[in-house]
Coordinates of C-alpha atoms in Angstrom, one line a residue:
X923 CA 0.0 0.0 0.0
X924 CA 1.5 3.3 -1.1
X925 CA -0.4 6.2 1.1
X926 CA -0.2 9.8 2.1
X927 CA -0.6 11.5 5.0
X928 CA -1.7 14.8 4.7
X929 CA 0.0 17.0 7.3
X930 CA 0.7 20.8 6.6
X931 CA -2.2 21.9 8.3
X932 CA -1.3 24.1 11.7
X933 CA -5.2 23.1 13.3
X934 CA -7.0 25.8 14.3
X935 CA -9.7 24.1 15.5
X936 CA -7.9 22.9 18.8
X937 CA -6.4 26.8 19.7
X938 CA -5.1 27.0 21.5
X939 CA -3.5 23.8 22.1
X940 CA -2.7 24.0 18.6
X941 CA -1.0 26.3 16.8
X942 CA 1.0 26.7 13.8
X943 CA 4.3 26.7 15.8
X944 CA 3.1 23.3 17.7
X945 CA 0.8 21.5 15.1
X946 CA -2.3 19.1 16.6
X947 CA -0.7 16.3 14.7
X948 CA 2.3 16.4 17.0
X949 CA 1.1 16.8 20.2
X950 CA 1.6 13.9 22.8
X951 CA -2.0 13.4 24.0
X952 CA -3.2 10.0 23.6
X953 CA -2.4 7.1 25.7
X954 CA -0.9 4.1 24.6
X955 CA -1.8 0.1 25.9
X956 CA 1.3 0.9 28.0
X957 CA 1.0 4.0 29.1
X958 CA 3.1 6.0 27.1
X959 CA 1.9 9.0 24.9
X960 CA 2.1 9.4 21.6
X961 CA 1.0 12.1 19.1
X962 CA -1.7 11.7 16.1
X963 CA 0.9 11.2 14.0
X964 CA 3.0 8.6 15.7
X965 CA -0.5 6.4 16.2
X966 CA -1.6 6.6 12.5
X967 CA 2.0 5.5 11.1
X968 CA 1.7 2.9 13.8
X969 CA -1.3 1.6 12.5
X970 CA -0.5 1.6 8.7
X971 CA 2.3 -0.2 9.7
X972 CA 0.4 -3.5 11.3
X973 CA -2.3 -3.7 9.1
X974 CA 0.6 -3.6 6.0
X975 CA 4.2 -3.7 7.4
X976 CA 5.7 -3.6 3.7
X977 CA 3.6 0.3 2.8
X978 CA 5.2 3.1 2.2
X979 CA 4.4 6.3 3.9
X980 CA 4.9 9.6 2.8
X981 CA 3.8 12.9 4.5
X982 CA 2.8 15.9 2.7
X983 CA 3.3 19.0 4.7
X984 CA 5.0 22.5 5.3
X985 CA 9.2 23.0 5.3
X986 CA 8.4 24.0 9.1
X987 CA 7.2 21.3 10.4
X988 CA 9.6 18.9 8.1
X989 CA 12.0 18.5 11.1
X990 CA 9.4 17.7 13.6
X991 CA 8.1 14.4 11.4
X992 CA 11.7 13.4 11.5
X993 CA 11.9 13.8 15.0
X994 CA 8.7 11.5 15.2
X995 CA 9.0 9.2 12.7
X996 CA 12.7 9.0 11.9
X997 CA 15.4 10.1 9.3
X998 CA 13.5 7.4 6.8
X999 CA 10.6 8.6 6.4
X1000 CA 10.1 10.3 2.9
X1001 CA 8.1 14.0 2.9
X1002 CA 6.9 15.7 0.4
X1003 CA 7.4 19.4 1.0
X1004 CA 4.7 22.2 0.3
X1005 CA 6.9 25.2 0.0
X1006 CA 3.4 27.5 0.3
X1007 CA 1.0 26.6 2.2
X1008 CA -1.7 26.3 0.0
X1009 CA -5.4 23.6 0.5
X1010 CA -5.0 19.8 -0.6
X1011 CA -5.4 19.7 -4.3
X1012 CA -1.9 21.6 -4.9
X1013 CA -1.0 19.3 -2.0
X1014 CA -2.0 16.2 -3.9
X1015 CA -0.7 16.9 -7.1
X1016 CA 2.6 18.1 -5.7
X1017 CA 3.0 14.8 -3.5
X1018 CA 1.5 13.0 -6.4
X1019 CA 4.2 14.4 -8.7
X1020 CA 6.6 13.9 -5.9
X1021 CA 6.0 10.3 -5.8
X1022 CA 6.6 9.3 -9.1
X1023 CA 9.1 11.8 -10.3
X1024 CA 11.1 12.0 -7.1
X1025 CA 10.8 8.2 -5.5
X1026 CA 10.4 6.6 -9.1
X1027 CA 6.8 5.1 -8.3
X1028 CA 5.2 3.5 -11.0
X1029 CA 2.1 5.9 -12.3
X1030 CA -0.2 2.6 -12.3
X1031 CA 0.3 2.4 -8.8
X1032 CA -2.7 3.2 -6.6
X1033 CA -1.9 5.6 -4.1
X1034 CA -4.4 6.5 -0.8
X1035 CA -4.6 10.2 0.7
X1036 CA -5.4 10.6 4.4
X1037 CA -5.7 12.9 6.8
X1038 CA -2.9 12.8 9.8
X1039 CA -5.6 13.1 12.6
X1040 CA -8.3 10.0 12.6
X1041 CA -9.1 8.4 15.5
X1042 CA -9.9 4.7 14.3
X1043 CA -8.8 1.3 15.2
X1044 CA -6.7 -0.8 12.8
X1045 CA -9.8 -2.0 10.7
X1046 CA -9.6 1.3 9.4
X1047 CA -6.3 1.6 7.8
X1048 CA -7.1 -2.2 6.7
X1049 CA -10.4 -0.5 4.6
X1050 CA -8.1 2.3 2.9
X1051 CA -5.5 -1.2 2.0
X1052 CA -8.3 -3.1 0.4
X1053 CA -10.1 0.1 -1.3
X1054 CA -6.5 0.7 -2.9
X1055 CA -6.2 -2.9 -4.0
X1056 CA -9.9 -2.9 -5.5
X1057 CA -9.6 0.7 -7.4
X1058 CA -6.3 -1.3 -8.5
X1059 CA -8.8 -3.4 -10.6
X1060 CA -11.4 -2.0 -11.8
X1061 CA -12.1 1.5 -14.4
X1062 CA -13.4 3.9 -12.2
X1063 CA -10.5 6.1 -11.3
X1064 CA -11.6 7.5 -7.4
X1065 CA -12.6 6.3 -3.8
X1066 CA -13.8 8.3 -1.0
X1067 CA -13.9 6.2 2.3
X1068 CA -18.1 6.8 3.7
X1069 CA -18.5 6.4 7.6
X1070 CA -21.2 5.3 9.1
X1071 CA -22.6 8.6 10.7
X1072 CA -23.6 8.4 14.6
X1073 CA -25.3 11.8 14.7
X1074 CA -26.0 14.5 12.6
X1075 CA -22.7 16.5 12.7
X1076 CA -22.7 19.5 10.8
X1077 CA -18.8 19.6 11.3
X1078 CA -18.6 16.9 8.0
X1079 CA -19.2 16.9 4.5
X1080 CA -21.5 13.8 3.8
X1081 CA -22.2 11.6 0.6
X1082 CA -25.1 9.8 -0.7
X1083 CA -24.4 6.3 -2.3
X1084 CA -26.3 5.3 -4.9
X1085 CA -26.8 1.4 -2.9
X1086 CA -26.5 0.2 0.4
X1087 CA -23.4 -2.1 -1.4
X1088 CA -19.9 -2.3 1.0
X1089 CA -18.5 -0.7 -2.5
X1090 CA -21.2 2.1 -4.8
X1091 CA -21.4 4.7 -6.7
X1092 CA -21.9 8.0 -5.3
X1093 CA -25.3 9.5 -6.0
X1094 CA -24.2 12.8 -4.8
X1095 CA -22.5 15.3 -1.9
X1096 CA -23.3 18.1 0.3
X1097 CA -20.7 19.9 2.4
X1098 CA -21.4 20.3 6.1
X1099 CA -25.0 21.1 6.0
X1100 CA -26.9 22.4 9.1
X1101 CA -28.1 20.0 12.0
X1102 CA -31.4 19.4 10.0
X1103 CA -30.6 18.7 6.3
X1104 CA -27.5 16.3 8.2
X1105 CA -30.3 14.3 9.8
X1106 CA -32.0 14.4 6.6
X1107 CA -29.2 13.1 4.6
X1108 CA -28.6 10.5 7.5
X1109 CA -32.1 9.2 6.6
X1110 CA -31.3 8.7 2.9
X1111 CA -28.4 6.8 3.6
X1112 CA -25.6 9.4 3.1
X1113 CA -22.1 8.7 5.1
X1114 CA -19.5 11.0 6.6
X1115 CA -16.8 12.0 4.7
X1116 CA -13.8 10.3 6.1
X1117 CA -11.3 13.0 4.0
X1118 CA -9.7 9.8 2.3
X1119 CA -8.8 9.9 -1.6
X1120 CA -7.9 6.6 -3.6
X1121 CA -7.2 6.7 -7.2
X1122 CA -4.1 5.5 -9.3
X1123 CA -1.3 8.2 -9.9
X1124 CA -1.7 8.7 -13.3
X1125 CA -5.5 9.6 -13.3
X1126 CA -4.5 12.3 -10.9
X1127 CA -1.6 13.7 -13.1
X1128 CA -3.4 13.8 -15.9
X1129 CA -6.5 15.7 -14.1
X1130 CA -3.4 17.6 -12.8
X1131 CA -2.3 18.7 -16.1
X1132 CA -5.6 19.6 -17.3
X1133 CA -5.6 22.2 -14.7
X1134 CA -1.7 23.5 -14.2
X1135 CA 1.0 24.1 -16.8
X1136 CA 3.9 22.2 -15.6
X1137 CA 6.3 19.5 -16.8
X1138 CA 7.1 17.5 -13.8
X1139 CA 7.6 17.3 -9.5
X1140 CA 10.7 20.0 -9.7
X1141 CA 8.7 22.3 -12.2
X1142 CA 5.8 21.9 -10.3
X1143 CA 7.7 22.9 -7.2
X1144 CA 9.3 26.2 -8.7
X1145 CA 6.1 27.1 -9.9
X1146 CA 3.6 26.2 -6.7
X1147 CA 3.6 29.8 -5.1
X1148 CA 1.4 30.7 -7.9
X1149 CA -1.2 28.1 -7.9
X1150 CA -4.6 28.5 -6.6
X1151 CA -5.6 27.9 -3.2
X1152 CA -8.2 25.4 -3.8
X1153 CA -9.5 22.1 -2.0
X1154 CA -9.4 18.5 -3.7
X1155 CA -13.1 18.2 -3.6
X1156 CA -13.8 21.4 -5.5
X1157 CA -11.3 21.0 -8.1
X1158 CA -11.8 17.3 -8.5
X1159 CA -14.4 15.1 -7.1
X1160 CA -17.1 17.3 -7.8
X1161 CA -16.5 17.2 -11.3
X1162 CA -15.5 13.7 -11.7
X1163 CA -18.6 11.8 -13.1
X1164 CA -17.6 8.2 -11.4
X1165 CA -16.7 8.3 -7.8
X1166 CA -17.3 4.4 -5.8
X1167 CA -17.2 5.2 -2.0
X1168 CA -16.4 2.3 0.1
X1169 CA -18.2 2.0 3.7
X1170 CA -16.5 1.8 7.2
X1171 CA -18.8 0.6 9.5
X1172 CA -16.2 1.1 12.9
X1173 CA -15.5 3.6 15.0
X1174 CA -14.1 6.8 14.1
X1175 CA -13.6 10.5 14.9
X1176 CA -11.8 13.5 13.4
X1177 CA -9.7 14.4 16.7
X1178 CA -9.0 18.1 14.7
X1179 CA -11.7 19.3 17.4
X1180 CA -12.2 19.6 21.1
X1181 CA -15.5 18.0 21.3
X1182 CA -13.7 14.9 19.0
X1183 CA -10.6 15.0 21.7
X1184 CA -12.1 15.5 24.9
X1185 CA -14.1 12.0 23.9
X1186 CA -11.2 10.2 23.5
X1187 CA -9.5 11.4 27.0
X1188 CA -8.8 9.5 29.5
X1189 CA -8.8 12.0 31.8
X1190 CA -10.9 15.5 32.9
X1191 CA -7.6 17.7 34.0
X1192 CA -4.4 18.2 32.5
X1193 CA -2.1 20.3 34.5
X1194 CA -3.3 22.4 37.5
X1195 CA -7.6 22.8 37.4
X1196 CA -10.3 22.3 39.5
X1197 CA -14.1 21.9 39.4
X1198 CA -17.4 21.6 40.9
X1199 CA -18.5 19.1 38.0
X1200 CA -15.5 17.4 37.1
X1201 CA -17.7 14.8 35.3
X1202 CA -18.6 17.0 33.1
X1203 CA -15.5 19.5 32.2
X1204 CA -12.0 19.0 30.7
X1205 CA -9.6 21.4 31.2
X1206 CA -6.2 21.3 29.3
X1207 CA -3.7 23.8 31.8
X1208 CA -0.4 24.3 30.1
X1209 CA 0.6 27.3 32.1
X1210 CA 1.6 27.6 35.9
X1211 CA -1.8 29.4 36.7
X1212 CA -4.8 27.3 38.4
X1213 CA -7.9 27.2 36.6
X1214 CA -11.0 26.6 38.3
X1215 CA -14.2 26.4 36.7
X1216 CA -17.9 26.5 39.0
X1217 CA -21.2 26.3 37.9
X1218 CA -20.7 25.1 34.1
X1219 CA -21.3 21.7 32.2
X1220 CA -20.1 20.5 29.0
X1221 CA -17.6 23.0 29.2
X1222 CA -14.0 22.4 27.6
X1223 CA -11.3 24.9 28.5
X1224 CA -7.8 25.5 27.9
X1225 CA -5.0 27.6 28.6
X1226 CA -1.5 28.0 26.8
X1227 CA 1.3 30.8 26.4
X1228 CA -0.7 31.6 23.0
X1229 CA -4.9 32.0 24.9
X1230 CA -7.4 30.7 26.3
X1231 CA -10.8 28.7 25.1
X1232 CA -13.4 28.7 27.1
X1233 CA -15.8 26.4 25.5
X1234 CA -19.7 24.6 24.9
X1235 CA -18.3 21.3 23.9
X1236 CA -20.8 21.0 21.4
X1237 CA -20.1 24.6 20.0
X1238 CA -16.0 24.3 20.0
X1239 CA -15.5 23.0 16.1
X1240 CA -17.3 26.5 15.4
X1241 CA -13.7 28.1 16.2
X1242 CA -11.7 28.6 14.0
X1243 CA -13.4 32.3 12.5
X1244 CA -12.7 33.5 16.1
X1245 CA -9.1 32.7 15.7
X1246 CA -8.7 35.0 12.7
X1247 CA -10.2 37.5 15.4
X1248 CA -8.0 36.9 17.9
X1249 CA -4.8 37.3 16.5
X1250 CA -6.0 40.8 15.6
X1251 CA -6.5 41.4 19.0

């Protein structure tokens, strides 16, 4: 299995925890089977790694946080450097380009693009290995990975399949809609978006070269600066007529957002905090200051060097605009 982990983003979405100096994806906060922590990162190339110990992992991300992955994962690893930070369809291409150009990968090859922050047992990674072997076969030239939705979460994109098959076409998409229309969707079938993109690296290419005047990975480098900021799905699936979507029916969670994190804590407090209602409050104290927090439920808060969040649970993925704001402030 060749795959990519998609890793330049600086995750907004867990400020202040996060920040572009100290990325969400390298952050020591989960909890091993013994004991240890480990970061996002560290736990997905982990799992690849049992469910196929021959794949080969590459990680598309940002010069800055180049030295980090190395630090993580090892000299070995291979990354494929964005040297602007632009959304995942320059991204893919480049690291598409990068395979093939740079490490010699055969352009027939099926490659799978993931994001660097799901929270998923082993069975997952096992569904992105046999959706690559299965778009290895067959002439439809993409597959999205569907999840089974467990509430309508307006925080994900969702599709509609066109059966109830393991493997179907799509039918159609609709981009985080409101609580309604998701429960709506839910009720027709649709699945959450799991973010993942499998197709062979010359379909991509040549969409690539539809779009962007360039020769190959080092021309395409030189020339990124310039290229539009623009996501995957708008400048690709939703004009590609075929898409199969392949169900996973496990457990999963985006941990880009506190209410996804605090779910999968072990733990209410980290550092110094205390509270009437510890059952329901988590607190994440990086600084020296106590924090104590009365009267409040379903409240996440935390405190770094760079702010403070002070949080409805079920409100928090609604954060990132309010960053913009605050580093006006």
């Amino acid at each position: 299995m060749n795959i990519v982990l998609l890793s330049g983003g600086s995750g907004n979405r867990l400020w202040p925890l996060s920040t572009p100096e100290n990325s969400k994806q390298f952050l020591k906060i989960l909890k091993t089977d013994d004991g240890r922590t480990e970061s996002m990162l560290q736990r997905v190339f982990a799992q690849i790694h049992r469910v196929d110990p021959s794949a080969v992992v590459t990680v598309a991300t940002s010069a800055d946080q180049a030295a980090e992955i190395h630090r993580q994962l090892g000299e070995a690893i291979k990354i494929s450097i964005e040297p602007d930070k632009k959304d995942t369809f320059p991204a893919i291409v480049l690291a598409s380009s990068y395979l093939v150009d740079v490490l010699q990968i055969d352009p027939e090859e099926t490659v799978a693009f993931c994001p660097v922050d799901p929270f998923a047992d082993d069975s997952f990674f096992a569904t992105i290995r046999d959706a690559c072997a299965y778009i290895s076969s067959v002439q439809e030239h993409l597959m999205l990975l569907g999840i089974t939705p467990t509430a309508p979460l307006e925080k994900y994109g969702y599709i509609v399949p066109k059966a109830e098959n393991d493997i179907s076409l799509v039918a159609s998409f609709k981009e985080k809609p409101d609580k309604k229309n998701a429960q709506r969707y839910i009720d027709n079938g649709a699945l959450w978006n799991a973010g993942v993109f499998v197709f062979k690296l010359s379909y991509i290419l040549k969409r690539a070269h539809e779009l962007i005047d360039f020769s190959d990975y080092y021309d395409l480098f030189q020339k990124y600066h310039t290229l539009e900021s623009i996501s995957f799905d708008y400048a690709v699936v939703e004009h590609e007529k075929d898409i199969l979507v392949k169900r996973y029916n496990g457990a999963w969670s985006d941990i880009g957002t506190w209410d996804a994190l605090t779910a999968t804590m072990d733990t209410h407090f980290v550092g110094k905090a205390v509270s009437d209602r510890p059952e329901n409050v988590f607190v994440i104290n990086e600084t020296e200051k106590p924090i104590i927090v009365l009267g409040l439920e379903n409240v996440v808060v935390s405190a770094t060097d760079s702010g403070i969040i002070v949080s409805d649970i079920q409100a928090s993925h609604k954060i990132k605009p309010y960053v913009d704001q605050a580093k006006n402030l």
